[in-house]
Short mmCIF file of N, CA and C in Angstrom, two decimals:
data_model
loop_
_atom_site.label_atom_id
_atom_site.label_comp_id
_atom_site.label_asym_id
_atom_site.label_seq_id
_atom_site.Cartn_x
_atom_site.Cartn_y
_atom_site.Cartn_z
N MET E 1138 -6.69 -90.72 38.63
CA MET E 1138 -5.98 -91.00 37.43
C MET E 1138 -6.92 -91.43 36.31
N HIS E 1139 -7.92 -92.19 36.65
CA HIS E 1139 -8.89 -92.63 35.66
C HIS E 1139 -9.58 -91.43 35.02
N TYR E 1140 -9.84 -90.42 35.80
CA TYR E 1140 -10.49 -89.19 35.31
C TYR E 1140 -9.62 -88.51 34.27
N ASN E 1141 -8.32 -88.39 34.53
CA ASN E 1141 -7.38 -87.76 33.59
C ASN E 1141 -7.27 -88.55 32.29
N LEU E 1142 -7.31 -89.87 32.40
CA LEU E 1142 -7.24 -90.72 31.22
C LEU E 1142 -8.47 -90.53 30.35
N VAL E 1143 -9.63 -90.48 30.95
CA VAL E 1143 -10.88 -90.26 30.22
C VAL E 1143 -10.86 -88.88 29.59
N GLN E 1144 -10.43 -87.92 30.35
CA GLN E 1144 -10.36 -86.55 29.83
C GLN E 1144 -9.38 -86.47 28.65
N GLY E 1145 -8.26 -87.14 28.75
CA GLY E 1145 -7.26 -87.16 27.68
C GLY E 1145 -7.79 -87.84 26.44
N THR E 1146 -8.54 -88.94 26.62
CA THR E 1146 -9.12 -89.67 25.48
C THR E 1146 -10.16 -88.80 24.78
N VAL E 1147 -10.99 -88.12 25.54
CA VAL E 1147 -12.01 -87.23 24.97
C VAL E 1147 -11.33 -86.09 24.22
N ALA E 1148 -10.32 -85.52 24.82
CA ALA E 1148 -9.59 -84.42 24.17
C ALA E 1148 -8.92 -84.91 22.90
N SER E 1149 -8.38 -86.11 22.93
CA SER E 1149 -7.71 -86.68 21.76
C SER E 1149 -8.73 -86.92 20.64
N ARG E 1150 -9.91 -87.45 21.00
CA ARG E 1150 -10.98 -87.66 20.02
C ARG E 1150 -11.44 -86.34 19.42
N GLU E 1151 -11.61 -85.35 20.26
CA GLU E 1151 -12.04 -84.03 19.79
C GLU E 1151 -11.01 -83.44 18.84
N LEU E 1152 -9.74 -83.63 19.17
CA LEU E 1152 -8.67 -83.12 18.32
C LEU E 1152 -8.70 -83.82 16.96
N ARG E 1153 -8.89 -85.15 16.95
CA ARG E 1153 -8.97 -85.88 15.68
C ARG E 1153 -10.18 -85.41 14.87
N THR E 1154 -11.30 -85.20 15.54
CA THR E 1154 -12.51 -84.72 14.86
C THR E 1154 -12.27 -83.34 14.26
N LEU E 1155 -11.63 -82.49 15.05
CA LEU E 1155 -11.31 -81.14 14.55
C LEU E 1155 -10.38 -81.21 13.34
N LYS E 1156 -9.38 -82.11 13.41
CA LYS E 1156 -8.45 -82.26 12.29
C LYS E 1156 -9.19 -82.73 11.04
N ARG E 1157 -10.09 -83.74 11.21
CA ARG E 1157 -10.87 -84.24 10.07
C ARG E 1157 -11.75 -83.13 9.49
N ASP E 1158 -12.42 -82.39 10.37
CA ASP E 1158 -13.27 -81.28 9.92
C ASP E 1158 -12.45 -80.23 9.18
N PHE E 1159 -11.27 -79.95 9.73
CA PHE E 1159 -10.38 -78.97 9.10
C PHE E 1159 -9.97 -79.44 7.70
N GLU E 1160 -9.58 -80.73 7.58
CA GLU E 1160 -9.17 -81.27 6.28
C GLU E 1160 -10.34 -81.25 5.29
N ARG E 1161 -11.55 -81.62 5.75
CA ARG E 1161 -12.73 -81.57 4.88
C ARG E 1161 -13.00 -80.15 4.40
N THR E 1162 -12.93 -79.22 5.34
CA THR E 1162 -13.16 -77.81 5.00
C THR E 1162 -12.11 -77.33 4.01
N LYS E 1163 -10.86 -77.71 4.25
CA LYS E 1163 -9.77 -77.33 3.35
C LYS E 1163 -10.02 -77.90 1.95
N ASP E 1164 -10.44 -79.17 1.88
CA ASP E 1164 -10.73 -79.80 0.59
C ASP E 1164 -11.90 -79.10 -0.12
N GLU E 1165 -12.94 -78.78 0.64
CA GLU E 1165 -14.10 -78.09 0.06
C GLU E 1165 -13.70 -76.71 -0.47
N LEU E 1166 -12.87 -76.01 0.30
CA LEU E 1166 -12.40 -74.70 -0.15
C LEU E 1166 -11.56 -74.81 -1.42
N ALA E 1167 -10.76 -75.85 -1.51
CA ALA E 1167 -9.96 -76.07 -2.72
C ALA E 1167 -10.87 -76.32 -3.92
N LYS E 1168 -11.94 -77.11 -3.72
CA LYS E 1168 -12.90 -77.36 -4.80
C LYS E 1168 -13.60 -76.07 -5.21
N VAL E 1169 -14.00 -75.27 -4.23
CA VAL E 1169 -14.65 -73.99 -4.52
C VAL E 1169 -13.71 -73.07 -5.29
N ALA E 1170 -12.44 -73.03 -4.87
CA ALA E 1170 -11.46 -72.19 -5.56
C ALA E 1170 -11.29 -72.64 -7.00
N LEU E 1171 -11.23 -73.95 -7.22
CA LEU E 1171 -11.10 -74.50 -8.57
C LEU E 1171 -12.33 -74.15 -9.41
N SER E 1172 -13.49 -74.31 -8.80
CA SER E 1172 -14.74 -73.99 -9.48
C SER E 1172 -14.80 -72.50 -9.83
N ASN E 1173 -14.39 -71.66 -8.88
CA ASN E 1173 -14.37 -70.21 -9.13
C ASN E 1173 -13.43 -69.86 -10.28
N ARG E 1174 -12.28 -70.50 -10.32
CA ARG E 1174 -11.31 -70.27 -11.40
C ARG E 1174 -11.93 -70.64 -12.75
N ALA E 1175 -12.60 -71.80 -12.78
CA ALA E 1175 -13.24 -72.25 -14.01
C ALA E 1175 -14.34 -71.28 -14.44
N LEU E 1176 -15.13 -70.82 -13.46
CA LEU E 1176 -16.19 -69.85 -13.78
C LEU E 1176 -15.61 -68.53 -14.27
N ARG E 1177 -14.56 -68.07 -13.63
CA ARG E 1177 -13.92 -66.81 -14.04
C ARG E 1177 -13.39 -66.93 -15.47
N ASP E 1178 -12.76 -68.08 -15.77
CA ASP E 1178 -12.26 -68.30 -17.14
C ASP E 1178 -13.41 -68.31 -18.15
N ARG E 1179 -14.51 -68.94 -17.77
CA ARG E 1179 -15.68 -68.99 -18.67
C ARG E 1179 -16.25 -67.60 -18.89
N VAL E 1180 -16.32 -66.81 -17.83
CA VAL E 1180 -16.81 -65.43 -17.94
C VAL E 1180 -15.92 -64.64 -18.90
N HIS E 1181 -14.60 -64.80 -18.78
CA HIS E 1181 -13.68 -64.10 -19.68
C HIS E 1181 -13.89 -64.55 -21.13
N GLN E 1182 -14.11 -65.84 -21.33
CA GLN E 1182 -14.38 -66.34 -22.69
C GLN E 1182 -15.65 -65.71 -23.25
N LEU E 1183 -16.69 -65.67 -22.43
CA LEU E 1183 -17.96 -65.09 -22.88
C LEU E 1183 -17.83 -63.60 -23.15
N GLU E 1184 -17.08 -62.89 -22.30
CA GLU E 1184 -16.85 -61.46 -22.54
C GLU E 1184 -16.13 -61.24 -23.86
N ASP E 1185 -15.13 -62.06 -24.14
CA ASP E 1185 -14.40 -61.95 -25.42
C ASP E 1185 -15.34 -62.22 -26.59
N LYS E 1186 -16.17 -63.24 -26.45
CA LYS E 1186 -17.11 -63.58 -27.52
C LYS E 1186 -18.09 -62.42 -27.76
N VAL E 1187 -18.62 -61.85 -26.68
CA VAL E 1187 -19.55 -60.72 -26.80
C VAL E 1187 -18.85 -59.54 -27.46
N ARG E 1188 -17.62 -59.27 -27.06
CA ARG E 1188 -16.86 -58.16 -27.62
C ARG E 1188 -16.65 -58.36 -29.13
N LYS E 1189 -16.27 -59.58 -29.52
CA LYS E 1189 -16.05 -59.88 -30.94
C LYS E 1189 -17.35 -59.76 -31.74
N GLU E 1190 -18.44 -60.31 -31.20
CA GLU E 1190 -19.72 -60.25 -31.90
C GLU E 1190 -20.20 -58.81 -32.02
N SER E 1191 -19.97 -58.03 -30.98
CA SER E 1191 -20.37 -56.62 -30.99
C SER E 1191 -19.59 -55.86 -32.06
N MET E 1192 -18.29 -56.11 -32.14
CA MET E 1192 -17.47 -55.45 -33.15
C MET E 1192 -17.92 -55.86 -34.55
N LYS E 1193 -18.24 -57.14 -34.71
CA LYS E 1193 -18.71 -57.64 -36.00
C LYS E 1193 -20.03 -56.97 -36.38
N ALA E 1194 -20.94 -56.84 -35.42
CA ALA E 1194 -22.23 -56.20 -35.68
C ALA E 1194 -22.03 -54.72 -36.02
N GLU E 1195 -21.11 -54.06 -35.33
CA GLU E 1195 -20.82 -52.65 -35.62
C GLU E 1195 -20.31 -52.48 -37.04
N LYS E 1196 -19.39 -53.37 -37.45
CA LYS E 1196 -18.85 -53.30 -38.81
C LYS E 1196 -19.94 -53.52 -39.84
N GLU E 1197 -20.82 -54.49 -39.58
CA GLU E 1197 -21.94 -54.75 -40.49
C GLU E 1197 -22.85 -53.53 -40.58
N PHE E 1198 -23.13 -52.92 -39.43
CA PHE E 1198 -23.98 -51.73 -39.41
C PHE E 1198 -23.35 -50.61 -40.22
N GLU E 1199 -22.04 -50.39 -40.03
CA GLU E 1199 -21.34 -49.34 -40.78
C GLU E 1199 -21.39 -49.64 -42.28
N LYS E 1200 -21.21 -50.91 -42.62
CA LYS E 1200 -21.25 -51.31 -44.03
C LYS E 1200 -22.62 -51.03 -44.63
N HIS E 1201 -23.69 -51.40 -43.90
CA HIS E 1201 -25.05 -51.17 -44.39
C HIS E 1201 -25.36 -49.68 -44.46
N THR E 1202 -24.88 -48.92 -43.47
CA THR E 1202 -25.09 -47.48 -43.48
C THR E 1202 -24.43 -46.86 -44.71
N LYS E 1203 -23.23 -47.31 -45.03
CA LYS E 1203 -22.52 -46.80 -46.21
C LYS E 1203 -23.28 -47.17 -47.48
N CYS E 1204 -23.80 -48.38 -47.55
CA CYS E 1204 -24.58 -48.80 -48.72
C CYS E 1204 -25.82 -47.92 -48.90
N VAL E 1205 -26.51 -47.65 -47.80
CA VAL E 1205 -27.70 -46.80 -47.86
C VAL E 1205 -27.32 -45.40 -48.33
N GLU E 1206 -26.23 -44.87 -47.78
CA GLU E 1206 -25.77 -43.53 -48.18
C GLU E 1206 -25.40 -43.51 -49.67
N ASP E 1207 -24.68 -44.52 -50.12
CA ASP E 1207 -24.32 -44.62 -51.54
C ASP E 1207 -25.57 -44.70 -52.42
N PHE E 1208 -26.55 -45.47 -51.98
CA PHE E 1208 -27.79 -45.61 -52.74
C PHE E 1208 -28.53 -44.27 -52.81
N ARG E 1209 -28.59 -43.56 -51.69
CA ARG E 1209 -29.24 -42.23 -51.69
C ARG E 1209 -28.53 -41.29 -52.66
N ASN E 1210 -27.20 -41.31 -52.64
CA ASN E 1210 -26.44 -40.46 -53.55
C ASN E 1210 -26.71 -40.83 -55.00
N THR E 1211 -26.79 -42.12 -55.29
CA THR E 1211 -27.10 -42.58 -56.65
C THR E 1211 -28.49 -42.12 -57.06
N LEU E 1212 -29.46 -42.25 -56.15
CA LEU E 1212 -30.82 -41.80 -56.46
C LEU E 1212 -30.86 -40.30 -56.72
N ALA E 1213 -30.16 -39.53 -55.89
CA ALA E 1213 -30.13 -38.07 -56.07
C ALA E 1213 -29.50 -37.73 -57.42
N SER E 1214 -28.45 -38.43 -57.77
CA SER E 1214 -27.78 -38.21 -59.05
C SER E 1214 -28.71 -38.55 -60.21
N MET E 1215 -29.41 -39.68 -60.10
CA MET E 1215 -30.35 -40.08 -61.15
C MET E 1215 -31.49 -39.08 -61.27
N GLU E 1216 -32.00 -38.63 -60.13
CA GLU E 1216 -33.08 -37.64 -60.14
C GLU E 1216 -32.62 -36.37 -60.85
N HIS E 1217 -31.44 -35.92 -60.53
CA HIS E 1217 -30.89 -34.72 -61.18
C HIS E 1217 -30.75 -34.95 -62.69
N TYR E 1218 -30.22 -36.11 -63.07
CA TYR E 1218 -30.06 -36.44 -64.49
C TYR E 1218 -31.41 -36.44 -65.20
N PHE E 1219 -32.43 -37.06 -64.59
CA PHE E 1219 -33.75 -37.12 -65.23
C PHE E 1219 -34.38 -35.73 -65.33
N LYS E 1220 -34.18 -34.89 -64.34
CA LYS E 1220 -34.70 -33.52 -64.42
C LYS E 1220 -34.06 -32.79 -65.59
N LEU E 1221 -32.74 -32.95 -65.74
CA LEU E 1221 -32.04 -32.32 -66.87
C LEU E 1221 -32.56 -32.87 -68.19
N GLU E 1222 -32.79 -34.17 -68.27
CA GLU E 1222 -33.31 -34.79 -69.50
C GLU E 1222 -34.71 -34.27 -69.81
N ILE E 1223 -35.55 -34.15 -68.79
CA ILE E 1223 -36.91 -33.64 -68.99
C ILE E 1223 -36.86 -32.21 -69.49
N GLU E 1224 -36.00 -31.40 -68.89
CA GLU E 1224 -35.86 -30.01 -69.35
C GLU E 1224 -35.39 -29.98 -70.80
N GLN E 1225 -34.45 -30.83 -71.14
CA GLN E 1225 -33.93 -30.89 -72.52
C GLN E 1225 -35.05 -31.30 -73.48
N LEU E 1226 -35.86 -32.29 -73.09
CA LEU E 1226 -36.97 -32.73 -73.93
C LEU E 1226 -38.01 -31.63 -74.09
N LYS E 1227 -38.27 -30.89 -73.01
CA LYS E 1227 -39.22 -29.78 -73.09
C LYS E 1227 -38.74 -28.75 -74.10
N LYS E 1228 -37.46 -28.43 -74.04
CA LYS E 1228 -36.89 -27.45 -74.97
C LYS E 1228 -36.99 -27.95 -76.41
N GLN E 1229 -36.72 -29.23 -76.61
CA GLN E 1229 -36.78 -29.80 -77.96
C GLN E 1229 -38.20 -29.84 -78.50
N ASN E 1230 -39.18 -30.03 -77.62
CA ASN E 1230 -40.58 -30.13 -78.04
C ASN E 1230 -41.30 -28.80 -77.95
N GLY E 1231 -40.60 -27.75 -77.74
CA GLY E 1231 -41.21 -26.42 -77.70
C GLY E 1231 -41.97 -26.13 -76.43
N GLY E 1232 -41.60 -26.73 -75.32
CA GLY E 1232 -42.22 -26.42 -74.03
C GLY E 1232 -43.58 -27.06 -73.87
N VAL E 1233 -43.63 -28.31 -73.57
CA VAL E 1233 -44.87 -29.06 -73.36
C VAL E 1233 -45.55 -28.51 -72.12
N ASN E 1234 -46.90 -28.40 -72.18
CA ASN E 1234 -47.61 -27.85 -71.02
C ASN E 1234 -47.53 -28.80 -69.82
N GLU E 1235 -47.74 -28.24 -68.66
CA GLU E 1235 -47.56 -28.98 -67.41
C GLU E 1235 -48.50 -30.18 -67.29
N ALA E 1236 -49.73 -30.06 -67.76
CA ALA E 1236 -50.70 -31.13 -67.60
C ALA E 1236 -50.32 -32.36 -68.40
N ALA E 1237 -49.63 -32.18 -69.50
CA ALA E 1237 -49.30 -33.31 -70.37
C ALA E 1237 -47.97 -33.96 -70.00
N GLU E 1238 -47.32 -33.49 -68.96
CA GLU E 1238 -46.01 -34.03 -68.61
C GLU E 1238 -46.04 -35.48 -68.15
N GLY E 1239 -47.02 -35.83 -67.34
CA GLY E 1239 -47.03 -37.16 -66.74
C GLY E 1239 -47.58 -38.20 -67.69
N HIS E 1240 -47.63 -39.41 -67.19
CA HIS E 1240 -48.17 -40.51 -67.98
C HIS E 1240 -49.59 -40.83 -67.55
N GLU E 1241 -50.24 -39.92 -66.85
CA GLU E 1241 -51.58 -40.18 -66.36
C GLU E 1241 -52.57 -40.16 -67.53
N ASP E 1242 -53.59 -40.97 -67.41
CA ASP E 1242 -54.66 -40.96 -68.41
C ASP E 1242 -55.52 -39.72 -68.18
N PRO E 1243 -56.00 -39.10 -69.23
CA PRO E 1243 -56.85 -37.91 -69.05
C PRO E 1243 -58.17 -38.29 -68.39
N VAL E 1244 -58.70 -37.39 -67.60
CA VAL E 1244 -59.97 -37.62 -66.91
C VAL E 1244 -61.09 -37.25 -67.87
N VAL E 1245 -62.03 -38.17 -68.05
CA VAL E 1245 -63.16 -37.92 -68.94
C VAL E 1245 -64.39 -37.76 -68.08
N LEU E 1246 -65.06 -36.63 -68.22
CA LEU E 1246 -66.29 -36.38 -67.46
C LEU E 1246 -67.48 -36.70 -68.35
N ILE E 1247 -68.40 -37.48 -67.88
CA ILE E 1247 -69.58 -37.84 -68.68
C ILE E 1247 -70.78 -37.13 -68.14
#
């Protein structure tokens, strides 16, 4: 009978230890699940932020690209206008020779 009592006490202790271990493990898993949820939420926040910043950068790029294109068109228009003005001035001055067109100083050979 003493043997059965000792065996029962050991089994009871082991059962309590297993229950404590189970509860600790359950608590740890709950903490991990909570932590995972928080991390997942943070990842979603960061993804949203990256998406918004990316869209903002794309819009800025498109805006700058349009500005560059508009500037090129303005330059082309000005170039065309100046060519027409130069042609008009040539006609008015009786066709100035090619060498005298620019604003360069004449080369003097000594």
